[in-house]
XYZ file of C-alpha atoms in Angstrom:
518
model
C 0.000 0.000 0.000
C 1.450 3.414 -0.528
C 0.643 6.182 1.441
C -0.163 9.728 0.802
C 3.334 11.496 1.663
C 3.253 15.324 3.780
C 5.380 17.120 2.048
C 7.110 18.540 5.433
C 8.703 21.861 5.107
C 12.070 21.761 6.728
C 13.065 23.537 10.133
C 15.787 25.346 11.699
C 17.497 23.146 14.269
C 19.461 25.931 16.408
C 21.874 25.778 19.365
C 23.092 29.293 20.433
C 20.600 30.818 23.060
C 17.810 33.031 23.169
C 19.502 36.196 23.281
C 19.995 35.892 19.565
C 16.458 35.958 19.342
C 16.907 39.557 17.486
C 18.724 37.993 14.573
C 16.285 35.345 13.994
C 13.224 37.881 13.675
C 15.433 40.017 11.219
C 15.873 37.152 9.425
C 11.708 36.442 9.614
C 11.864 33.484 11.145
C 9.451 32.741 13.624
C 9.950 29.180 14.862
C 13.129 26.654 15.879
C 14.008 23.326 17.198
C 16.746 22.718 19.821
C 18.412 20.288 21.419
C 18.587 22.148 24.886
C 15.910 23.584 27.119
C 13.293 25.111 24.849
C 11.219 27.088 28.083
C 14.239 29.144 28.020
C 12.582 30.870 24.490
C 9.447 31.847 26.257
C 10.706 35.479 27.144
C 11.137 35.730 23.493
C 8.779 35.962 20.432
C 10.288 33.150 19.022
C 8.483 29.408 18.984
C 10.645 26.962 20.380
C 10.531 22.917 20.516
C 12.558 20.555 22.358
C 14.030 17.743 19.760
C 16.325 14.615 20.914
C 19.688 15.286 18.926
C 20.664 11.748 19.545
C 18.012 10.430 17.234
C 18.431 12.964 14.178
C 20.276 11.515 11.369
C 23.247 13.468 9.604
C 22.893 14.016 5.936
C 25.195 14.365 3.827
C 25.612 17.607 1.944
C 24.695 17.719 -1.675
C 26.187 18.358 -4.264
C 28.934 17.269 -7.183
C 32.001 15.813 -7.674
C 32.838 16.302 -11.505
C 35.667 13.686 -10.694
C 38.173 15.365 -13.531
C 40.826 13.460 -12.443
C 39.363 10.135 -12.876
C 38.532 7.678 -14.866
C 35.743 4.948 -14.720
C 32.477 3.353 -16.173
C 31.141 6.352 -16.752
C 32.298 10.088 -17.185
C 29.272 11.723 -15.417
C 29.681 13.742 -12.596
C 29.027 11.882 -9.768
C 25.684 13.756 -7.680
C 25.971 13.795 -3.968
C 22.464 13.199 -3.082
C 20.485 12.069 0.255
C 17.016 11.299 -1.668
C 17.609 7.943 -1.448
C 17.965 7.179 1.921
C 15.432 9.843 3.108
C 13.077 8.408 0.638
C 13.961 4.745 2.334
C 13.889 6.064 5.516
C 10.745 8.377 5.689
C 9.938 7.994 9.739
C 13.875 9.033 10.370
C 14.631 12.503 10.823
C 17.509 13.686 9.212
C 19.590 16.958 10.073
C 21.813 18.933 7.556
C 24.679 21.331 8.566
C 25.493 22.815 5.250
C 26.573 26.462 4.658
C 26.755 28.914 1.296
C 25.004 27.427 -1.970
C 24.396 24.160 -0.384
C 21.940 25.537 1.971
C 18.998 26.252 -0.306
C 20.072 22.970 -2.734
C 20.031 20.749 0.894
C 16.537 22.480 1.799
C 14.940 21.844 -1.526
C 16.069 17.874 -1.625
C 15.072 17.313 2.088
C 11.327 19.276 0.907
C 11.350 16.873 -2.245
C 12.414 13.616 -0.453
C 9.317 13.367 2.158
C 11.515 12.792 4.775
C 11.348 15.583 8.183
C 14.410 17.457 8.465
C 16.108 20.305 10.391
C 19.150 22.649 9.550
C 21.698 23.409 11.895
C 23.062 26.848 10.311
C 25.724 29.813 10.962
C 23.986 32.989 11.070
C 25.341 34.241 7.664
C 23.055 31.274 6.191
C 19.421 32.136 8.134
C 18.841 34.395 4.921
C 19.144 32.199 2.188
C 18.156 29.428 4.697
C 14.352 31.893 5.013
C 13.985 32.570 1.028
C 14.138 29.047 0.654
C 11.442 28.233 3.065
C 8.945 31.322 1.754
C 9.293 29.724 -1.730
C 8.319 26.341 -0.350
C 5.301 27.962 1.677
C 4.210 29.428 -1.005
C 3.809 26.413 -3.559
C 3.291 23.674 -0.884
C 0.506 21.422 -1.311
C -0.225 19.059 1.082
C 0.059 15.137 0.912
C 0.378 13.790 -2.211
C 0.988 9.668 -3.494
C 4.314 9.705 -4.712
C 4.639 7.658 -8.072
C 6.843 5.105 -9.068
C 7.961 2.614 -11.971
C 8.412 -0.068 -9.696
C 8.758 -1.684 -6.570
C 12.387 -2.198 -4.970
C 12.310 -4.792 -2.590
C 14.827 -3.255 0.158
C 16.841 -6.199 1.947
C 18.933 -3.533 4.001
C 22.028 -4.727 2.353
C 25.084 -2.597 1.730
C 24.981 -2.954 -2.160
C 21.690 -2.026 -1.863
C 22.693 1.510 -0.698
C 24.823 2.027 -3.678
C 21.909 0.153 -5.846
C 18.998 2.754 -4.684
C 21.752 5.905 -5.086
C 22.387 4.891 -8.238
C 18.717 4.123 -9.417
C 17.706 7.783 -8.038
C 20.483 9.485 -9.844
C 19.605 7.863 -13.345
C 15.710 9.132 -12.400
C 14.825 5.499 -12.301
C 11.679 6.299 -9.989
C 10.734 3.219 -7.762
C 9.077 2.947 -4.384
C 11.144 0.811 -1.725
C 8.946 -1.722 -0.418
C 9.274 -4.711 2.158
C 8.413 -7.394 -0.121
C 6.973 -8.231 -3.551
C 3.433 -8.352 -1.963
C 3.406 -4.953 -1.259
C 4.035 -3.512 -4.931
C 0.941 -3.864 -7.391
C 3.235 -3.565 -10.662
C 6.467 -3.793 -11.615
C 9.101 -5.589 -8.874
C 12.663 -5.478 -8.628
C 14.047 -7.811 -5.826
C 17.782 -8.125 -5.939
C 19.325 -12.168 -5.844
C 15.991 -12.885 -7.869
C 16.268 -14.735 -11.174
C 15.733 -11.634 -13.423
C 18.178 -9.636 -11.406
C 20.646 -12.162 -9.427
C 23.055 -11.555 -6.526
C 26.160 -11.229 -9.175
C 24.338 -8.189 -10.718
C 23.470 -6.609 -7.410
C 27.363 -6.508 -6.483
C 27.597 -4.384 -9.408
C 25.542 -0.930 -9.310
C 26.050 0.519 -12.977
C 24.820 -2.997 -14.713
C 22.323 -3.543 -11.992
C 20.625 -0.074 -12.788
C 20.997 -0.680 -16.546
C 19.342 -4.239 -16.063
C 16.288 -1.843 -14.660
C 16.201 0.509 -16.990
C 16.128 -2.413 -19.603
C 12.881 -4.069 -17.690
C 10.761 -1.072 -17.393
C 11.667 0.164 -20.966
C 11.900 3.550 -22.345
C 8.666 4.211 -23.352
C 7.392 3.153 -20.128
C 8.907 5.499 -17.878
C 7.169 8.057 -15.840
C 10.028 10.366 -16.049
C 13.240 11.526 -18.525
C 15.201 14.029 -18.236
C 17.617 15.762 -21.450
C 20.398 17.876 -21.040
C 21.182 17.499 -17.268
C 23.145 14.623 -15.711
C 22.963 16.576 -12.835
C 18.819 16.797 -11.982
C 17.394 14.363 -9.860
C 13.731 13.684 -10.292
C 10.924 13.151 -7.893
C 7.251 12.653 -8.795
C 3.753 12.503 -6.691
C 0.332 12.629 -7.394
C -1.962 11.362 -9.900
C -2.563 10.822 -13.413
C -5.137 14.230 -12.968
C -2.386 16.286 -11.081
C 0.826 15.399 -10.604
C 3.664 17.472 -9.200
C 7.041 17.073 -10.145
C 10.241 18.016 -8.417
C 13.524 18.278 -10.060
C 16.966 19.404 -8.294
C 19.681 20.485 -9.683
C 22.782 19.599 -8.127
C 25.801 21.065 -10.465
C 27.052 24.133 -9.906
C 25.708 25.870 -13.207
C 22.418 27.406 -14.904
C 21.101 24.580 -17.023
C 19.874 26.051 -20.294
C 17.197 24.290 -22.598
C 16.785 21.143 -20.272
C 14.031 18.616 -21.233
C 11.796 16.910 -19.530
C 9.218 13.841 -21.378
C 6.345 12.726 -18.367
C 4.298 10.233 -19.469
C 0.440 11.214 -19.485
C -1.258 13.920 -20.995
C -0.959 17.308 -19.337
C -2.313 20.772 -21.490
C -0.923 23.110 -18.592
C 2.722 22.949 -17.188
C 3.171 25.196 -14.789
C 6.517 25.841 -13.089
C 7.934 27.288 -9.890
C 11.481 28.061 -10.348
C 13.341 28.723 -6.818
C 14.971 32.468 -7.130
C 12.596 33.533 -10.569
C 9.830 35.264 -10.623
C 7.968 33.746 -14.110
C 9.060 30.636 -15.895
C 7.209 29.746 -18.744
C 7.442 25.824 -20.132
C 8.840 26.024 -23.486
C 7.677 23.836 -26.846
C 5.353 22.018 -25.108
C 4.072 18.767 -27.387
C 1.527 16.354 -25.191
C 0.917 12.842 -27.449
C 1.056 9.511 -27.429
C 0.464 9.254 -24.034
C 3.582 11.682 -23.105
C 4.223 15.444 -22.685
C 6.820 16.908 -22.697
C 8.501 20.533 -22.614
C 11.439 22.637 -22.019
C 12.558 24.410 -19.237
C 14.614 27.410 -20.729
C 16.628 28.184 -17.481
C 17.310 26.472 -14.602
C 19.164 27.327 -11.406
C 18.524 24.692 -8.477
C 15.017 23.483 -8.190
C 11.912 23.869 -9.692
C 8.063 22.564 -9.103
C 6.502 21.297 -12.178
C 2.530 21.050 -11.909
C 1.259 19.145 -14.910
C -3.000 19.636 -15.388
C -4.712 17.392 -17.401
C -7.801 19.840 -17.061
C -7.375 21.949 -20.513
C -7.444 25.442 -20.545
C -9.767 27.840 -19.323
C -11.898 30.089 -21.679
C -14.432 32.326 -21.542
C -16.779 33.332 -23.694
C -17.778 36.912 -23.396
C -20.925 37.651 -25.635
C -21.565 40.869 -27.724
C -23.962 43.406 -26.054
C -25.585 45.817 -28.597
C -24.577 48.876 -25.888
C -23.373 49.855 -22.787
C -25.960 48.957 -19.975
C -26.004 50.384 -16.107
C -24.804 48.338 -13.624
C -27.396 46.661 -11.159
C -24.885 43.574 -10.038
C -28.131 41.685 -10.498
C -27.828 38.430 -12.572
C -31.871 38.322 -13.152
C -31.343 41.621 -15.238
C -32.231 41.333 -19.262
C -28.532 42.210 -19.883
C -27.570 38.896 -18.321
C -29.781 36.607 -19.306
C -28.741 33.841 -21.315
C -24.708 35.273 -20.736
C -22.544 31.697 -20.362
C -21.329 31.440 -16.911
C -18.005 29.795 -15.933
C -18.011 28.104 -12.403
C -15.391 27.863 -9.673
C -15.728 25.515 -6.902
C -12.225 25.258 -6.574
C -9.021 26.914 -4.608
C -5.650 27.486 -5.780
C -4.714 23.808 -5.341
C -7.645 22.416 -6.866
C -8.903 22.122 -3.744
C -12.303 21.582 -2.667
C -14.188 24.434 -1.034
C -16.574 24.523 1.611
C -19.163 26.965 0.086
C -21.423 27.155 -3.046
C -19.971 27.678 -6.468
C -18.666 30.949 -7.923
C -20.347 31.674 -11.211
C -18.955 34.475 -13.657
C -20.490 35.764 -16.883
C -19.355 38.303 -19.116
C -20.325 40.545 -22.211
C -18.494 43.278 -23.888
C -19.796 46.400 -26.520
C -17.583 48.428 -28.464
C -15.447 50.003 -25.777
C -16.469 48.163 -22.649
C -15.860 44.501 -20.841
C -18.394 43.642 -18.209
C -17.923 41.120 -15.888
C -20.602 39.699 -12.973
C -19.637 37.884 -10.505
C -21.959 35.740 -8.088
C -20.269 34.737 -4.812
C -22.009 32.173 -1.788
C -20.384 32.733 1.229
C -20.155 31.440 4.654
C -19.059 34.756 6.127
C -18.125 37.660 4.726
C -15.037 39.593 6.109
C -16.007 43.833 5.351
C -14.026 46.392 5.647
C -15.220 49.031 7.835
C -15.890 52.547 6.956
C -16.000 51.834 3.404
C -15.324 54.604 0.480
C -16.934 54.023 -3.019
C -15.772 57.469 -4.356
C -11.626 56.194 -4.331
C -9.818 53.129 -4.553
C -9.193 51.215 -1.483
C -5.511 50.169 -0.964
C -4.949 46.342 -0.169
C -8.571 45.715 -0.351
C -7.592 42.111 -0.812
C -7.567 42.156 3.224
C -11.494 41.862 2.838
C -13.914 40.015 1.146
C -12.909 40.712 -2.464
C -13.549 39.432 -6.254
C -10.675 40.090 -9.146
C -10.054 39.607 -12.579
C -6.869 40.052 -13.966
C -6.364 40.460 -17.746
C -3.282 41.012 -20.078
C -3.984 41.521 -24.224
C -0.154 41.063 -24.577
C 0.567 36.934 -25.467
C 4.240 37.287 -25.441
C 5.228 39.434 -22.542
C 2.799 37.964 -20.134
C 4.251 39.668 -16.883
C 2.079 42.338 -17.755
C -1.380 42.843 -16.939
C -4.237 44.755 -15.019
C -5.627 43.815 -11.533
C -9.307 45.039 -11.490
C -11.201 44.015 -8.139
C -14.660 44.990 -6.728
C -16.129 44.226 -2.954
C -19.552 43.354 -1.292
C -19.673 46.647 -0.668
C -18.587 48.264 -4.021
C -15.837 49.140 -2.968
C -13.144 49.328 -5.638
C -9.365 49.246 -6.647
C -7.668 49.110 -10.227
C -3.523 48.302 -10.276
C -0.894 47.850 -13.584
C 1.016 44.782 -13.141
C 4.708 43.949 -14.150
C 5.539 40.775 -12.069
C 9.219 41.095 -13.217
C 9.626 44.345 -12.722
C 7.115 45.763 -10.490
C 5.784 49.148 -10.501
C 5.871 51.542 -7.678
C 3.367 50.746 -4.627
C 2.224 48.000 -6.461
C 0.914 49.739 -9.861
C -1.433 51.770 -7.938
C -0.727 54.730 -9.432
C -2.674 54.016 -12.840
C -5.818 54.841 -13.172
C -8.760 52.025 -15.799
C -11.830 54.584 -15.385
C -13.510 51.257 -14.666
C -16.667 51.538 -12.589
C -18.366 48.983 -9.940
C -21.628 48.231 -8.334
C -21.816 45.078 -5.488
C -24.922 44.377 -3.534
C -25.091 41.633 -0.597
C -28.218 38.928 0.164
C -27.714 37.939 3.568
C -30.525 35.785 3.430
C -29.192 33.868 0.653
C -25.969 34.162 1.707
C -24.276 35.339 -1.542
C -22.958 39.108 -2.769
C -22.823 39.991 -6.630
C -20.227 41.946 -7.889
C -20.688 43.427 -11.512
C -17.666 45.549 -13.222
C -17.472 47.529 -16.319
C -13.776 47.913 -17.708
C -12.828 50.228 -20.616
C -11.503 47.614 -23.304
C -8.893 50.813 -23.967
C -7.780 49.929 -20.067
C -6.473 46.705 -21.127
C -4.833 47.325 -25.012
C -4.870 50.845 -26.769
C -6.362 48.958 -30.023
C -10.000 48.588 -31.580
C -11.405 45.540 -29.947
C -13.538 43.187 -32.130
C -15.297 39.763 -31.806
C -12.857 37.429 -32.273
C -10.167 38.998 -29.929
C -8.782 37.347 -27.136
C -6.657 37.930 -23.962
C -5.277 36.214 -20.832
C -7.712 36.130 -18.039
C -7.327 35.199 -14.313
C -10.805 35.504 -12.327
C -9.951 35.060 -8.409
C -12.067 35.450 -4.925
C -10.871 36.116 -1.120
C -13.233 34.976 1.236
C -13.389 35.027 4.910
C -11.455 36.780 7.708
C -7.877 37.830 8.237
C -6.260 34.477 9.292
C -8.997 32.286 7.974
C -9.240 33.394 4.527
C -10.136 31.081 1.497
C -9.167 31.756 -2.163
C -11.236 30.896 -4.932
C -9.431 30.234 -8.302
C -10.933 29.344 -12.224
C -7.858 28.024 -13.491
C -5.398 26.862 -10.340
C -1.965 28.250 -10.206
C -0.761 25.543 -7.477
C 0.669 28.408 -5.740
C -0.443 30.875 -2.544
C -0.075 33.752 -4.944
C -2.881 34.240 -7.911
C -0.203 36.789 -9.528
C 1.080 33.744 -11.868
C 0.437 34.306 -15.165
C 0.866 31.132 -17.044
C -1.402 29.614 -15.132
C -4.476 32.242 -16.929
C -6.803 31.657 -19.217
C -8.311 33.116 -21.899
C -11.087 35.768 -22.423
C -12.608 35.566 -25.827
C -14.912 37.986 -27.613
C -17.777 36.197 -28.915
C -20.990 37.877 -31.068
């Protein structure tokens, strides 16, 4: 049986006292582990738990040896790498003590593996140690099956260490398991007649033995270009989320990467950049595959098998006033998109989120109706200005960009229960100053709230000029993101059409697309 697997975001093991407190909060971290007398925190406003050094397990730190000065039966650089054992070894708890560029490649493999993990760091290292864990907060997802070729039937021998280092290196992705019995597929059991006790002693024709057996065209992953990235896979054939570290000491350029199973959107999360977009992506014959066009040292791959949003906005005859009512003529027979989902594809606990949308010759309306279980207001609300960071509240937004190639850029337009209103130019590369606030759509708003029914409508007209300087026409199309906050500070849900497997909605390769219909 294979279980779902936490991904467990690592923590920061620490042993100087509490007086350093200071640097830890510059740093924004919030919470440690120690090995001494964690009541002596409590003064402080850092979170401290007691942990039993003498069962952590040291890992080794990652990395490379190009071995330039050697020969042997192969001339890859040989990847220092702990997945392995932390993926044999998933109730251990491993510690690093890494410093400099290792720290965020040793966070991001003990995050991949599974496996629970702290970091005993210098000071110098809480930085990079931090960025690395906001970037994992950000995209984590929760438990998720992890997927597998095949079974390896672990006997706890010593050339099965070498066997399962070298299987993970050549991304030969198998599950270790107790015995045949508990595989359903594919088993590899070392001193078996397919793969004897002669084969096991050596690790190179052992692994290509395995790679022979599954075959090719059978595997769930391959990787081009890098003999340095070490793949990890979970989920499903709906949703699966791939990991891939990379362990050299370059930027990988044009690396590719074949998964088998159909996926229309690849989205990825690249550690240290702000938009990666999958390149030449082909999905057929049971495979997809793309490019990454830049890679540092790790990267989240979602692959979707849901296709592509799109919306259908339908040609009004002329501008209309806003009532935020959905019974309205102008609404009537409008196609509605629903969202019942959160930025994970995650189930909600509230009614579905419908959105229609019609446009005339120099205006976009959309109408938004949102079930609630509470709403979280604002009080004191203005109509007659924008409200700053009115995504603290109760809030629906649509974000649209006409511009396919640059897709950092777009508008934020978002409208409250209580009409309240905000309009921002976005540049996720290079952000504008206080967030993009400064430009001004000329878009109006009206929201109205049923308490009874427990559900607010929001209604929005945009100026098509807003989004492109061009005469707009059926036919037209742009990217489109249509998100919801719900709920108060602390307790907030967000609503998503098409999920960008992230805490953030401001990822645009995950949109859309808004089309222009008659």
């Amino acid at each position: 049986m294979i279980l779902l697997l936490a991904a467990i975001v690592p923590g920061l093991l620490w042993d100087e006292g509490p007086q350093t407190a200071p640097v830890l909060e510059k740093a924004g971290i919030r919470e440690i582990a120690t090995t001494g007398d964690a009541s002596a925190w409590s003064g402080t406003r850092i979170r401290a738990v007691a942990v039993d050094g003498a069962s952590l397990v040291k890992a080794d730190a990652p990395g490379v040896d190009y071995q330039a000065s050697r020969g042997g039966a192969t001339g890859d650089p040989w990847v220092d790498s702990n997945l392995w054992r932390e993926s044999r070894e998933r109730a251990r708890t491993f510690v690093y003590e890494v410093s400099g560029p290792a720290v965020p490649l040793a966070v991001a493999e003990a995050y991949a593996s599974g496996a629970r993990s702290y970091f005993r760091l210098k000071q110098a290292d809480l930085g990079a140690f931090q960025a690395t864990l906001r970037f994992l907060h950000e995209v984590d997802a929760g438990p998720m099956e992890p997927r597998a070729n095949f079974g390896l039937v672990d006997d706890g021998s010593p050339e099965m260490d070498e066997i399962m280092n070298l299987l993970a290196r050549r991304n030969l992705l198998f599950e270790p398991v107790k015995s045949a019995a508990d595989w359903n597929g594919v088993v590899v059991k070392a001193g078996s007649a397919e793969f004897p006790k002669e084969l096991a002693a050596e690790p190179f024709k052992f692994a290509a033995a395995v790679r022979d057996r599954i075959g090719d065209d059978k595997r769930l992953v391959r990787v081009y270009g890098s003999t340095t990235t070490i793949a990890r896979l979970y989920g499903t054939t709906e949703h699966s989320r791939l990991h891939l570290i990379q362990y050299g000491r370059g930027v990988v350029r044009g690396m590719r990467i074949r998964v088998m199973g159909s996926y229309p959107r690849v989205l990825i999360a690249s550690l240290g950049q702000r938009v990666t977009i999958a390149e030449d992506v082909v999905s057929e014959g049971g495979f997809t595959e793309f490019t990454i066009p830049e890679f540092r040292t790790y990267a989240i791959v979602d692959l979707d098998a849901s296709p592509q949003g799109r919306v259908a906005s339908v040609r009004a005859e002329k501008n209309f006033a806003l009532t935020a009512d959905p019974d309205a003529p102008q609404w009537r027979g409008a196609p509605a998109v629903s969202i019942s989902t959160g930025p994970f594809a995650n189930s909600l606990p509230f009614g579905t989120t419908l959105v229609r949308s019609r446009w005339t010759a120099d205006s976009l309306y959309l109408l938004y109706v949102c079930p609630y279980a509470s709403l979280s207001l604002k009080p004191n609300p203005a109509t007659d200005r924008e409200t700053p960071q009115l995504w603290e509240w109760d809030v629906a937004e649509a974000f649209i960009g006409a511009d396919f190639e640059n897709i950092a850029q777009y508008r934020e337009y978002q409208v409250s229960p209580q009409s309240e209103w905000v309009d921002l130019d976005i540049d996720v590369v290079n952000p504008k100053p206080n967030g993009g606030m400064g430009w001004n759509s000329g878009f109006e708003v009206k929201a109205r709230i049923d308490a009874a029914k427990k559900v607010w409508y929001g209604e929005m007209r945009i100026p098509l000029q807003s989004i492109a300087a061009k005469q707009w026409r059926a036919g037209d199309r742009a990217r489109l993101g249509l998100f919801r906050i719900t709920g108060a500070a602390g307790e907030q849900r967000l609503v998503s059409w098409q999920p960008p497997f992230r805490r953030n909605f401001h990822v645009p390769e995950a949109f859309g697309v808004l089309e222009l219909t008659q």
